[in-house]
Each structure stands twice: as C-alpha cells, then as structure tokens.
C-alpha cells in the first residue's frame, strides 16, 4: 500500500491538471467566439447582382497573381483591453485566432505596391477627358421612350489638377453638366491614391468648402496648388475602390458604409461619387420620409472609350430597394486630354505614405511647397509648372504672343491642342473685340452638339466659314441684351430645283448661340422649312460647345485712316480691306438701337474720276422680313455717307432688279484719321487690313 500511494497522488494531480486545462480551453474558446472580429467585408460584396453582368463579377472577384483579391475589412471591431492582455500570456492562442490576426496583417510593399503604382499611372492617362451620353439619349428619343424612363442628357469633364496638400495623389476636377446647360450643376474633386491594405486604388470625393473657393479654383486650375485641407470637404465612408481588370479597363465600387439622407437633410448625401446623383431624385420621385437614411451603392466601369456608371439607393433599415437604375449611364468619351498625363513615381514607399493620408495641423503645407512639382511626377514627365498664358481679349491677342512655345518633346496632338487653345475665342467679349479690331474670325458649327427640335429635317449638321459680314447690337446700359449676328447664304440642289439656304448665327452675351436655318426657292417667297437650334460656344478647356470661333493671333492687323490709302490699296488690288462702322459715332437718326457693322469691301466703284468710292452691302436676315441694303459713299475729304434701305421680296438676287421700298435712314460719318474726326466731328468708320 505504501508503494501505491505516490502513484495515486500522481494520478490525482494529473486528473486535476487535465480538468484545469479543459476549463482554460473552454474559457479561451468562449472568449475567442465572443470577441473575434467579423469576417472581412469587401466593398465589392455590396453591389447588387442586377447592377453588372455575372461575367463582370467573376472577372472582378477572381484572384490573380498580378492583382490579388481583397482580404481586409473596412471597419474592424475593436477588441477589449482584457482580451489583449490574455494574448500576452505564454499560452498559444487558438488556430482560428491566428488566422484572424494573420488576415488582418498589412501586406508588405513589394510586388503588390509596384503593380498598384503601375495601375495608378495607367488610370491617370486613361481618365482625363470629356464624356457624354448623347448617343444613348438620342436613341431613346428616337424610340420614343417615356420621359420617366429616359436617361438624362449628361456630360462630365475630367481635368487633371494638382493639390498641394496631397502631393502623392492623382487628382481630377469633375464638372457635370445637364442637358445643354452652359454651367455645371456640380463641381467636385476626385483623388486617387494607392491603398495597400485593400490592394486597390482608393478614390476620395471632395466638395468645396465655400462657393468662393470653388469659383476661384474652377476659373484658374493652377489655383488648386494653393488649396489647403480646410478648403475641401470629404467623407471617408463613401470612398470608392478601383481595380484594373485588363490593360485599359478599370472598375470601381463604393462600400456598405456610404450612407446618405434624402433631400439633403445631412451633408453626407452630397459626397457620393456618380454624375447621376442630382438627377435621380428629379427623375424618380422618392416616396419615403425625408429623414430616412439610405445606403447608396455606386459602381463605375472605365474603358478607353466609355465611362459606365450605375447607382442604387436602398433603405438602410431593411435593405429595401428605393431607386435603382435598370440601364446604366453610358458616357462615351468625346475628347481626351493627352497633355495632362502624370506618371506616379515607381519606388517603394512606406505603407502610410502610400495611402491617402492627410497632413496634421502641426505640419501644414507651405506656400513654397504647394507650388513645387508633385512628388509623383518624375523629372522627365510633362512640365506641370509651365503653363500657357492665354490672352482672351482682341487687342491682347493681336499684339501678344504666347510666352510658352511648343517643345520638341510634345506630340503632334499636344501641339495641336495648344495651338487650338490660342486660336479659340472662348466668350462673347473676345469675339466682339476680335471683330471690332478688324481680325479675321472663322467659325465652325456642329449642330449634333446642339439642341435641335424633336422633328427636325436638317441633314447638313456641320458647316463653317469665315465671318464676312456681322452686325452687333447692345441693349443700352444693360449688356445682358448684347449680341452679335453673322450669316451665310448658299445655294443647294433640292428636290424642286435650286434652293436658297440661309444660316444665321447669333451669339448672345451670356454665351448662348442661336442658329437659325431656313430653306426656300429663290423664285418664291415660300419657305420650305425653318428651324432654330440652341447651342453654346466651344470651350477649348472642356471640349464642349457646338459653335467654335477662332482667330489668328499671329497675324498683324493694320489700320488705314485716310481716303488716299484706301484708294491706293483698292487700285493696286494688293489688300483685302475690312470696314467697321459704328453708327453710334455718326450723325443721323434711326428707329431702334444703332448697330456696329463690319464687312469686307467688295464690288466697289470709283466715282467722279476717283474722287469718291461707292460700295453696297446687303444685310441678310433669316426671317420673313425684308433685307437691308447699305450704300456707302467715300468722299475725298474723308467723309462717308451711308444710306440704309429696306429691300422687299424679290424674284432674283441681281441688284438690277431690286426695287427700293423706301429710305430708312441716312448717316454722316468720317474716317478715323480724317480732318473731320480730328476736329471733334463725327467719325465712326475704321478700315483694317492684315499682313
């Protein structure tokens, strides 16, 4: 018995140790089950299957060696302090806990970092441009799709900008237009940066903090370098995660944490990232309380020629579908900004530097640092610091050339775009100054980019010419009613013979352009059809607009101020002389507002042995009212007499058969360099020629 007692004690101690181990394991298993964080949540799992095709989901979610799938969560649950202390004990944790902790480890910046930086470089080359769903909109109009199911006509402009407080992020200014509006209904900034934990490209959406900042930045893109963190507002829960599927295809999607409030009750509802958000509530009335919280899901596919966007609104409480776009918006690329490419630096960066981190208050960006070259642009890339100084006024464009010349490293397309920006007249004031200073102005009209009547019969949608004759009017003190009108008349072969085609282009001071076209037979006053198109001026920065007006800033415009120089030029036939008439500076009365007219001197006659010159100019109007005939007599002393008369409907356009209805007004003017104008008399006539 004495020999067996030690063995019993050993057995008793062993059973006690086993019991204690079982209790400890049960306690650890309970703690692990209770405090283990939830499974990793991928932002791709929040996209409803109706948004994209199954093949798209398979390609997006399939892991690859080049671009691994997501393996980390967006918002991990915090672990309690006592649980963290238990992990410090020498006991080994369960295998499930090891797996969970290993899955939450941040990946090393190796091959994945290089791949993501290459993808960011490709995205920076692919994204900038102008996108519009004009083709989709016109197809639905032709099919007579009901208005409540029809897509809204949208245009989105993506322009590359540089943010001083985010030097490692690729940023674009996004301007969204609705219909034929001249002004964007929304302007925001999108930043793209490498996110190593999610192994994707994170896109943040920024809104301007104040209207003043938005106005300054959108007018001068170089102003973005001076912006600070407080000038922009963002919401992290509505970030989009982008992945590259193939060489020229990217796809992005928001996560489940992107929540908003209907009808703008909360500011978070403005942070979503699709161009259709402002139009959804208008096209699809939302029938739920205004304070309901909704989950917004946005998916975007980018290719070399298409930007496809889909969107869905779901009630956050129960996941019920509120609004969902059945057919995505297909925004086709209409213009690329090849001169705005950036190349992110190919180097290993710290994991925190690779993300879209923001600077702290203790280290704000300095003024000198904000204007330096971004760190992700290498020295051999396009020069982002140099920019073309454009002059938008007639006199400045006449005498000032661009200080920046096209470099030899630029491609032919980039040189062409730079030259187009110098030639284009972007607004009403630049057009007026160019015409009034005697410059030659060309115009090109693309009616497919304008708003036409629903049942139009216009087959010739693209045309152009140089401005031969124009007439500008100003409505007194108010410049809102100012406009300039020029026209074009040609003859085409119709079904019933030769027809007269008249096109009248009226540019208004607010930037809108009215193009009126009518077609009739010359032998009859009957008009076959008459159409009016609403357009806007072409903008070289955005690539939008159906009417483009250009001039040649390199040409030198000279003025001839005396009758002797005019007579000498016409006799020799060496120069084309343009005449600008300001009836407000002449003596004479007329009904209505006096206009400023301009045209080339043609079909002139020398009278009284060269002591006078007579000219005629027919002022055409694309209306049923009579045309106007302006007859001018240049006298040897510099005086010019104009007689403006109305011309009724005629059987032919030969001036021999034109019967003058009555004389409307007579004006007494003078050349700008004559003795009459020097003696404080009327002048009103200026003559120009180009060399």
XYZ file of C-alpha atoms in Angstrom:
691
model
C 0.000 0.000 0.000
C 2.783 2.339 0.746
C 4.188 1.735 -2.704
C 0.947 2.638 -4.425
C 0.223 5.916 -2.656
C 2.670 8.004 -4.732
C 1.119 6.722 -7.946
C -2.366 7.711 -6.734
C -1.129 11.161 -5.897
C 0.388 11.453 -9.350
C -2.820 10.273 -10.963
C -4.871 12.684 -8.873
C -2.597 15.573 -9.790
C -2.724 14.586 -13.486
C -6.531 14.479 -13.491
C -6.621 17.841 -11.755
C -4.264 19.321 -14.368
C -6.368 17.918 -17.214
C -9.515 19.395 -15.666
C -7.844 22.800 -15.307
C -6.657 22.652 -18.926
C -10.182 21.831 -20.118
C -11.601 24.762 -18.171
C -8.956 27.111 -19.563
C -9.537 25.893 -23.128
C -13.276 26.307 -22.727
C -12.759 29.825 -21.392
C -10.444 30.687 -24.279
C -12.878 29.273 -26.815
C -15.718 31.322 -25.326
C -13.612 34.475 -25.359
C -12.485 33.829 -28.901
C -16.039 33.299 -30.112
C -17.242 36.394 -28.330
C -14.526 38.854 -29.278
C -13.366 37.549 -32.637
C -13.992 40.254 -35.253
C -16.424 39.638 -38.072
C -15.382 38.241 -41.421
C -13.573 40.595 -43.762
C -16.011 42.815 -45.634
C -15.135 43.645 -49.214
C -16.689 46.699 -50.864
C -17.373 44.539 -53.903
C -19.884 42.447 -51.920
C -22.259 45.412 -51.536
C -23.035 45.602 -55.253
C -26.411 44.056 -56.184
C -26.255 41.431 -58.885
C -28.588 43.448 -61.091
C -26.011 46.192 -61.491
C -23.478 44.300 -63.572
C -23.292 41.080 -65.505
C -22.180 37.772 -63.921
C -19.112 37.687 -66.149
C -18.144 41.097 -64.795
C -18.445 39.844 -61.201
C -16.373 36.760 -61.955
C -13.628 38.828 -63.535
C -13.732 41.371 -60.721
C -13.685 38.886 -57.842
C -11.354 36.273 -59.283
C -7.904 36.369 -57.646
C -4.870 36.761 -59.846
C -1.152 36.874 -59.338
C -0.983 40.410 -60.657
C -3.842 41.817 -58.624
C -4.892 39.787 -55.545
C -8.418 39.965 -54.239
C -9.433 41.955 -51.178
C -8.506 40.339 -47.871
C -9.057 43.005 -45.209
C -12.078 44.554 -43.625
C -13.230 48.145 -43.878
C -14.208 48.745 -40.231
C -12.827 46.029 -37.893
C -14.458 45.655 -34.476
C -12.207 46.837 -31.606
C -11.007 44.197 -29.150
C -11.373 44.823 -25.387
C -8.327 45.507 -23.262
C -8.682 42.375 -21.157
C -8.687 40.227 -24.275
C -5.476 41.874 -25.478
C -3.848 41.130 -22.119
C -4.751 37.471 -22.462
C -2.818 37.318 -25.714
C 0.358 38.338 -23.848
C 0.332 35.108 -21.822
C 2.776 32.382 -22.850
C -0.129 30.158 -23.838
C -0.513 29.779 -27.587
C -3.794 31.189 -28.937
C -6.224 29.055 -30.921
C -5.573 28.444 -34.592
C -8.686 30.397 -35.543
C -7.365 33.465 -33.765
C -4.027 33.095 -35.506
C -5.758 33.004 -38.838
C -7.828 36.048 -38.000
C -4.805 38.024 -36.880
C -2.772 36.964 -39.869
C -5.564 38.013 -42.212
C -5.506 41.467 -40.691
C -1.780 41.946 -41.209
C -0.940 44.691 -43.616
C 0.721 43.480 -46.804
C 4.300 44.355 -47.477
C 5.109 46.952 -50.101
C 6.584 44.559 -52.627
C 5.216 43.372 -55.934
C 1.688 44.468 -54.992
C 2.882 48.037 -54.433
C 4.618 48.121 -57.813
C 1.513 46.744 -59.507
C -0.747 49.313 -57.876
C 1.539 52.179 -58.835
C 1.572 50.966 -62.424
C -2.219 50.824 -62.362
C -2.412 54.343 -60.954
C -0.160 55.540 -63.758
C -2.416 53.911 -66.356
C -5.516 55.348 -64.731
C -4.028 58.848 -64.794
C -3.520 58.544 -68.549
C -6.908 56.980 -69.222
C -9.351 59.027 -67.141
C -8.958 62.726 -68.146
C -11.333 63.720 -70.915
C -14.899 64.667 -71.796
C -17.699 62.105 -71.548
C -21.324 62.386 -72.686
C -24.295 60.062 -73.146
C -25.524 61.896 -76.245
C -25.798 58.704 -78.269
C -27.795 56.950 -75.555
C -30.084 59.953 -75.139
C -30.777 60.327 -78.872
C -31.512 56.623 -79.269
C -34.114 56.809 -76.512
C -35.642 59.909 -78.098
C -35.878 58.146 -81.455
C -37.501 55.116 -79.804
C -39.946 57.459 -78.009
C -39.030 56.146 -74.569
C -41.272 57.723 -71.878
C -39.759 60.638 -70.008
C -39.875 58.869 -66.629
C -37.764 56.016 -68.032
C -35.448 58.088 -70.202
C -31.871 58.833 -69.238
C -30.977 62.440 -68.564
C -28.595 64.060 -71.046
C -25.321 64.318 -69.113
C -21.802 65.480 -69.816
C -18.854 65.041 -67.485
C -15.474 66.721 -67.809
C -12.442 65.268 -66.003
C -9.418 67.576 -65.848
C -6.172 66.833 -64.062
C -5.271 69.229 -61.228
C -2.508 69.349 -58.606
C -3.320 69.536 -54.896
C -0.587 70.905 -52.680
C -1.660 69.096 -49.516
C -1.920 65.710 -51.318
C 1.249 65.538 -53.416
C 1.158 61.738 -53.825
C -2.424 61.572 -55.071
C -3.648 61.844 -58.642
C -6.448 64.452 -58.604
C -9.056 65.455 -61.182
C -11.633 68.225 -61.263
C -15.008 66.737 -62.232
C -17.589 69.072 -63.783
C -21.037 67.626 -64.503
C -23.424 69.280 -66.964
C -27.094 68.519 -67.505
C -28.721 68.943 -70.917
C -27.413 71.900 -72.897
C -26.634 73.950 -69.797
C -23.671 76.299 -70.015
C -22.840 75.965 -66.337
C -22.110 72.740 -64.423
C -24.650 71.752 -61.814
C -21.912 70.122 -59.760
C -18.143 70.529 -59.420
C -16.025 68.286 -57.237
C -12.523 66.910 -56.890
C -11.644 63.212 -57.054
C -8.311 61.999 -55.703
C -6.804 58.589 -56.457
C -4.085 57.003 -54.350
C -2.652 53.567 -53.662
C -4.270 51.694 -50.760
C -2.061 48.733 -49.893
C -4.265 47.182 -47.147
C -7.165 46.881 -49.595
C -4.821 46.283 -52.528
C -6.769 48.747 -54.620
C -6.794 52.354 -55.724
C -8.785 54.447 -53.287
C -10.831 57.308 -54.699
C -11.950 60.093 -52.379
C -14.613 62.628 -53.311
C -14.047 66.225 -52.184
C -16.521 69.077 -52.158
C -15.516 72.724 -51.976
C -15.930 74.224 -48.526
C -17.135 77.602 -49.830
C -18.542 78.985 -53.058
C -15.722 81.500 -53.185
C -13.086 78.771 -53.209
C -14.989 76.863 -55.875
C -15.228 79.938 -58.091
C -11.520 80.753 -57.834
C -10.343 77.197 -58.377
C -12.562 76.388 -61.347
C -11.645 79.605 -63.133
C -7.899 79.024 -62.768
C -6.802 75.403 -62.446
C -3.378 76.479 -61.181
C -5.135 77.786 -58.053
C -5.581 74.180 -56.868
C -1.910 74.165 -55.834
C -2.703 76.779 -53.182
C -5.654 74.929 -51.666
C -5.336 73.662 -48.110
C -7.027 70.810 -46.315
C -9.721 73.045 -44.858
C -10.750 74.254 -48.340
C -12.145 70.823 -49.268
C -14.615 68.536 -47.501
C -14.710 64.744 -47.800
C -16.406 61.738 -46.218
C -14.309 58.622 -45.865
C -17.198 56.171 -45.758
C -18.113 56.945 -49.383
C -14.690 56.226 -50.835
C -14.579 54.101 -53.962
C -12.126 51.268 -54.530
C -10.822 50.800 -58.062
C -9.194 47.767 -59.604
C -7.765 47.110 -63.029
C -9.314 44.195 -64.902
C -7.205 44.383 -68.033
C -4.904 46.804 -69.810
C -7.495 49.534 -70.402
C -10.401 48.602 -68.127
C -10.887 49.762 -64.553
C -13.826 49.184 -62.247
C -14.730 50.952 -59.009
C -17.379 50.480 -56.340
C -18.414 52.012 -53.016
C -18.735 50.138 -49.727
C -21.696 49.451 -47.468
C -20.817 52.373 -45.197
C -21.798 55.022 -47.780
C -24.955 56.387 -46.163
C -26.956 59.481 -47.009
C -30.095 61.338 -46.132
C -32.811 62.099 -48.631
C -33.424 65.675 -49.780
C -30.167 66.956 -48.353
C -31.053 66.627 -44.664
C -27.436 65.698 -43.981
C -24.327 66.847 -45.745
C -23.162 63.263 -46.256
C -25.672 62.832 -49.043
C -23.583 65.150 -51.219
C -20.467 63.024 -51.006
C -21.445 60.243 -53.367
C -19.431 59.943 -56.484
C -21.621 59.375 -59.525
C -22.655 62.035 -62.071
C -26.300 60.988 -61.844
C -26.986 61.641 -58.174
C -28.505 65.085 -58.669
C -30.773 63.805 -61.415
C -32.094 60.635 -59.793
C -34.315 62.409 -57.294
C -35.749 64.522 -60.096
C -36.489 61.671 -62.498
C -37.634 59.121 -59.931
C -39.744 60.604 -57.109
C -38.820 59.063 -53.777
C -41.831 58.010 -51.706
C -40.496 57.762 -48.172
C -39.986 60.113 -45.218
C -37.468 62.905 -45.779
C -35.379 61.844 -42.776
C -34.909 58.254 -43.926
C -31.330 57.092 -44.055
C -30.384 55.405 -47.313
C -27.431 53.326 -48.417
C -26.007 54.460 -51.744
C -24.221 51.989 -53.980
C -22.304 53.276 -56.980
C -20.365 51.198 -59.492
C -18.281 52.614 -62.330
C -16.534 50.963 -65.260
C -13.875 52.885 -67.184
C -12.508 51.858 -70.574
C -10.576 53.675 -73.262
C -13.807 54.968 -74.843
C -16.556 54.580 -72.223
C -17.409 55.606 -68.670
C -20.309 53.449 -67.473
C -21.976 54.381 -64.195
C -24.664 52.600 -62.208
C -26.331 53.629 -58.986
C -28.804 52.289 -56.449
C -30.463 53.699 -53.334
C -31.524 51.249 -50.601
C -33.121 51.831 -47.237
C -30.500 51.315 -44.554
C -33.016 49.936 -42.074
C -34.130 46.861 -44.002
C -32.261 46.981 -47.329
C -35.395 47.656 -49.386
C -34.725 48.997 -52.873
C -35.843 52.596 -53.268
C -34.282 53.715 -56.554
C -32.200 51.662 -58.925
C -31.020 52.432 -62.436
C -32.006 49.467 -64.597
C -29.855 50.535 -67.550
C -26.521 52.189 -66.659
C -25.463 55.569 -67.965
C -23.129 55.064 -70.927
C -20.949 58.161 -71.144
C -18.881 57.901 -74.314
C -15.542 59.681 -74.464
C -15.722 62.616 -76.870
C -12.350 64.222 -76.125
C -9.123 63.148 -74.454
C -6.721 65.414 -72.597
C -3.471 63.791 -73.640
C -1.420 66.768 -72.471
C -2.475 66.200 -68.863
C -0.863 62.851 -68.208
C 1.023 62.201 -64.997
C 3.385 59.425 -64.081
C 3.413 58.307 -60.421
C 6.901 57.633 -59.180
C 7.927 53.987 -59.312
C 9.505 53.443 -55.920
C 8.785 51.687 -52.696
C 7.017 53.835 -50.201
C 6.040 53.328 -46.619
C 2.587 51.900 -46.156
C 1.284 55.067 -44.543
C 2.742 57.244 -47.296
C 1.078 55.072 -49.921
C -2.381 55.761 -48.548
C -4.371 58.924 -48.922
C -3.301 60.281 -45.544
C -3.837 63.900 -44.683
C -1.304 66.246 -43.063
C -1.743 67.143 -39.419
C -2.334 70.636 -38.132
C 1.239 70.829 -36.862
C 2.679 70.498 -40.375
C 0.561 72.414 -42.877
C 1.871 72.694 -46.443
C 3.883 75.833 -47.004
C 3.344 78.247 -49.845
C 6.640 77.292 -51.460
C 5.900 73.590 -51.223
C 2.453 73.991 -52.702
C 3.787 75.311 -55.996
C 6.575 72.763 -56.411
C 6.407 69.832 -58.754
C 4.341 66.954 -57.261
C 6.434 64.154 -55.857
C 4.819 61.512 -58.045
C 5.822 63.313 -61.272
C 9.299 62.442 -62.451
C 11.671 64.907 -63.983
C 11.202 63.524 -67.461
C 7.419 63.908 -67.470
C 5.332 66.733 -68.807
C 6.182 70.074 -67.240
C 3.312 70.746 -64.886
C 4.757 74.021 -63.640
C 4.831 75.706 -67.045
C 1.510 76.754 -68.472
C 0.384 78.714 -71.484
C -0.527 82.281 -70.715
C -3.627 82.859 -72.786
C -4.960 86.270 -73.695
C -8.725 86.407 -74.079
C -9.159 89.926 -75.430
C -8.966 91.095 -79.013
C -6.221 93.688 -78.622
C -4.133 91.451 -76.375
C -4.490 88.526 -78.725
C -3.477 90.830 -81.556
C -0.241 92.135 -80.081
C 0.756 89.473 -77.538
C 2.022 86.024 -78.356
C 2.075 83.082 -76.023
C 5.253 83.048 -73.912
C 5.298 79.261 -73.955
C 6.283 77.678 -77.244
C 5.592 74.030 -78.045
C 8.562 71.943 -77.003
C 10.172 69.303 -79.172
C 9.142 66.590 -76.701
C 5.443 67.248 -77.253
C 3.496 65.063 -79.647
C 1.733 66.429 -82.698
C -1.627 66.054 -80.976
C -0.449 68.006 -77.932
C 0.953 70.796 -80.115
C -2.326 70.935 -81.989
C -4.332 71.252 -78.766
C -2.053 74.037 -77.516
C -2.469 75.888 -80.790
C -6.246 75.448 -80.676
C -6.375 76.997 -77.209
C -4.553 80.081 -78.505
C -6.835 80.450 -81.505
C -10.228 79.786 -79.912
C -12.358 82.777 -78.870
C -13.952 81.445 -75.678
C -16.533 84.102 -74.775
C -18.656 86.946 -76.090
C -16.217 89.732 -75.175
C -13.299 88.128 -77.008
C -15.456 87.674 -80.115
C -16.593 91.305 -80.055
C -13.056 92.652 -79.601
C -11.688 90.446 -82.365
C -14.385 91.526 -84.826
C -14.252 95.223 -83.905
C -10.454 95.298 -84.212
C -10.514 94.030 -87.796
C -9.306 90.481 -87.210
C -10.359 87.650 -89.473
C -12.659 85.362 -87.490
C -13.558 81.845 -88.580
C -16.471 79.797 -87.302
C -17.341 76.106 -87.323
C -20.805 74.837 -86.336
C -21.575 71.280 -85.220
C -25.350 71.005 -84.814
C -25.111 67.474 -83.437
C -23.740 69.028 -80.232
C -26.668 71.465 -80.041
C -30.301 71.192 -79.021
C -32.442 70.685 -82.130
C -36.233 70.431 -82.477
C -37.647 66.940 -81.994
C -38.831 66.697 -85.601
C -36.025 68.440 -87.429
C -35.211 67.848 -91.086
C -31.712 69.290 -91.047
C -29.360 66.942 -92.866
C -26.355 69.263 -93.091
C -25.275 69.313 -89.441
C -21.677 70.504 -89.876
C -20.725 73.706 -91.680
C -18.450 76.719 -91.352
C -16.944 79.788 -92.995
C -15.195 82.997 -92.019
C -17.230 85.956 -90.765
C -17.675 88.058 -93.878
C -20.365 90.389 -92.503
C -21.606 90.909 -88.969
C -23.930 93.160 -87.011
C -23.598 93.674 -83.256
C -26.117 95.435 -81.030
C -26.050 96.496 -77.394
C -29.263 96.997 -75.459
C -28.443 100.358 -73.912
C -26.791 100.208 -70.500
C -27.664 96.566 -69.976
C -25.120 94.275 -71.614
C -27.347 91.264 -70.961
C -29.170 92.005 -74.211
C -25.999 92.413 -76.265
C -25.497 90.114 -79.244
C -23.545 89.760 -82.459
C -25.076 88.263 -85.591
C -23.454 86.950 -88.755
C -24.908 84.936 -91.591
C -24.181 82.668 -94.516
C -26.135 82.237 -97.759
C -25.561 79.463 -100.272
C -27.486 77.610 -102.965
C -28.073 73.849 -102.933
C -29.751 71.392 -105.267
C -33.168 70.437 -103.881
C -35.997 68.168 -104.974
C -37.700 71.007 -106.833
C -34.598 72.664 -108.209
C -32.082 75.088 -106.787
C -32.913 76.281 -103.274
C -31.530 79.100 -101.154
C -30.110 78.043 -97.803
C -29.594 80.815 -95.237
C -27.871 80.212 -91.901
C -27.901 82.916 -89.258
C -25.727 82.603 -86.146
C -26.468 84.906 -83.205
C -24.041 84.900 -80.267
C -25.539 86.333 -77.084
C -23.652 87.926 -74.227
C -24.495 85.059 -71.850
C -22.640 82.579 -74.047
C -25.644 81.023 -75.749
C -25.738 80.748 -79.516
C -28.906 80.644 -81.613
C -28.519 79.063 -85.055
C -31.459 79.717 -87.366
C -31.696 77.922 -90.697
C -34.296 78.386 -93.400
C -34.545 76.997 -96.869
C -36.599 78.316 -99.770
C -36.652 78.602 -103.543
C -35.157 81.847 -104.878
C -38.071 82.375 -107.274
C -40.652 82.166 -104.485
C -41.094 83.714 -101.078
C -42.415 80.417 -99.701
C -40.125 78.971 -97.018
C -39.731 75.192 -97.243
C -38.724 74.844 -93.608
C -37.336 76.964 -90.804
C -35.502 75.558 -87.777
C -33.824 77.043 -84.733
C -31.052 75.274 -82.808
C -29.825 76.223 -79.337
C -26.067 75.899 -78.948
C -23.253 77.229 -76.821
C -19.754 78.472 -77.525
C -16.964 75.959 -77.795
C -14.631 75.846 -74.804
C -11.121 74.598 -75.518
C -10.613 73.657 -71.870
C -13.636 71.360 -71.635
C -14.109 70.452 -75.291
C -17.828 71.253 -75.107
C -19.880 73.502 -77.339
C -21.348 73.307 -80.822
C -20.133 76.672 -82.193
C -16.390 77.318 -82.376
C -14.993 80.739 -83.302
C -11.288 81.173 -83.898
C -8.869 83.882 -84.973
C -5.222 84.084 -85.917
C -3.328 85.826 -83.104
C -0.068 85.665 -85.077
C -1.418 87.858 -87.882
C -0.732 91.565 -87.655
C -3.693 93.869 -88.199
C -3.002 97.372 -89.529
C -5.350 100.323 -89.830
C -5.620 102.723 -92.765
C -7.063 106.024 -91.623
C -7.211 108.166 -94.776
C -9.052 108.156 -98.067
C -5.796 108.224 -100.037
C -4.547 104.965 -98.579
C -7.917 103.314 -99.219
C -7.955 104.383 -102.850
C -4.355 103.286 -103.362
C -4.992 99.862 -101.846
C -8.099 99.253 -103.940
C -6.469 100.369 -107.181
C -3.437 98.152 -106.687
C -5.554 95.228 -105.552
C -2.980 94.078 -103.022
C -5.017 94.029 -99.849
C -8.395 92.872 -98.647
C -9.853 95.818 -96.728
C -12.315 95.311 -93.871
C -14.573 98.129 -92.742
C -16.061 98.575 -89.260
C -18.952 101.047 -88.934
C -20.097 102.338 -85.551
C -23.360 104.151 -86.252
C -23.400 105.469 -82.688
C -20.485 107.774 -83.614
C -22.173 109.096 -86.758
C -24.696 111.871 -87.267
C -28.165 110.671 -88.109
C -31.288 109.264 -86.548
C -32.910 105.893 -86.892
C -35.600 103.831 -85.275
C -34.361 101.325 -82.722
C -30.870 100.637 -81.438
C -27.896 101.661 -83.571
C -25.687 98.763 -84.510
C -21.994 98.241 -85.173
C -21.479 96.572 -88.550
C -18.496 95.127 -90.314
C -17.824 93.590 -93.721
C -15.214 93.288 -96.445
C -15.217 95.973 -99.130
C -16.277 94.302 -102.379
C -17.961 95.314 -105.637
C -16.782 98.922 -105.291
C -16.989 101.641 -107.961
C -14.747 104.674 -108.435
C -16.897 107.753 -108.975
C -16.073 111.283 -110.229
C -12.622 110.358 -111.557
C -11.506 108.683 -108.358
C -12.685 111.429 -106.014
C -15.342 109.142 -104.489
C -15.839 105.408 -103.938
C -19.248 103.707 -103.788
C -19.899 100.389 -102.067
C -23.007 98.245 -101.483
C -23.667 95.677 -98.791
C -26.787 93.535 -98.448
C -27.613 92.747 -94.814
C -29.386 89.386 -94.761
C -31.766 88.221 -92.059
C -33.071 84.676 -91.724
C -36.623 85.911 -91.281
C -39.565 86.776 -93.482
C -38.906 90.492 -93.071
C -37.256 92.446 -95.913
C -33.486 92.550 -96.132
C -31.479 95.746 -95.684
C -29.280 97.405 -98.273
C -26.463 99.622 -97.046
C -24.987 102.004 -99.638
C -21.839 103.936 -98.766
C -20.072 106.865 -100.455
C -16.458 107.620 -99.500
C -15.541 111.243 -100.264
C -12.075 112.655 -100.826
C -12.131 114.747 -97.625
C -12.613 111.616 -95.503
C -16.357 111.960 -95.103
C -18.528 108.857 -95.560
C -22.277 108.951 -96.265
C -24.373 105.823 -95.648
C -27.943 105.200 -96.751
C -29.749 102.223 -95.264
C -32.839 100.995 -97.116
C -35.258 98.094 -96.881
C -35.454 95.579 -99.719
C -38.755 93.715 -100.256
C -39.077 90.166 -101.558
C -37.511 89.864 -104.979
C -37.708 87.472 -107.889
C -33.941 87.423 -108.277
C -30.877 88.470 -106.318
C -29.464 90.627 -109.125
C -29.146 94.203 -107.876
C -30.543 95.496 -111.179
C -33.966 94.097 -110.269
C -34.005 95.195 -106.633
C -36.671 97.820 -106.036
C -36.031 100.005 -103.049
C -39.094 100.272 -100.874
C -38.138 103.458 -99.042
C -35.115 105.062 -97.474
C -34.906 104.291 -93.791
C -32.053 106.478 -92.602
C -29.037 108.495 -93.696
C -25.829 108.697 -91.671
C -22.915 111.107 -91.931
C -19.683 109.538 -90.775
C -15.956 110.024 -91.333
C -12.756 108.015 -91.384
C -10.877 107.811 -88.102
C -7.813 109.673 -89.474
C -9.596 112.374 -91.451
C -9.566 116.076 -90.641
C -13.272 115.885 -89.765
C -12.707 113.453 -86.913
C -9.637 115.385 -85.727
C -11.800 118.496 -85.406
C -14.113 116.668 -82.996
C -16.592 115.860 -85.735
C -18.303 112.514 -86.347
C -16.115 109.595 -87.333
C -17.476 106.016 -86.867
C -15.585 104.330 -89.781
C -12.387 102.315 -89.368
C -10.529 100.399 -92.091
C -8.224 97.431 -91.455
C -6.063 95.024 -93.407
C -3.931 92.078 -92.315
C -0.345 91.201 -93.199
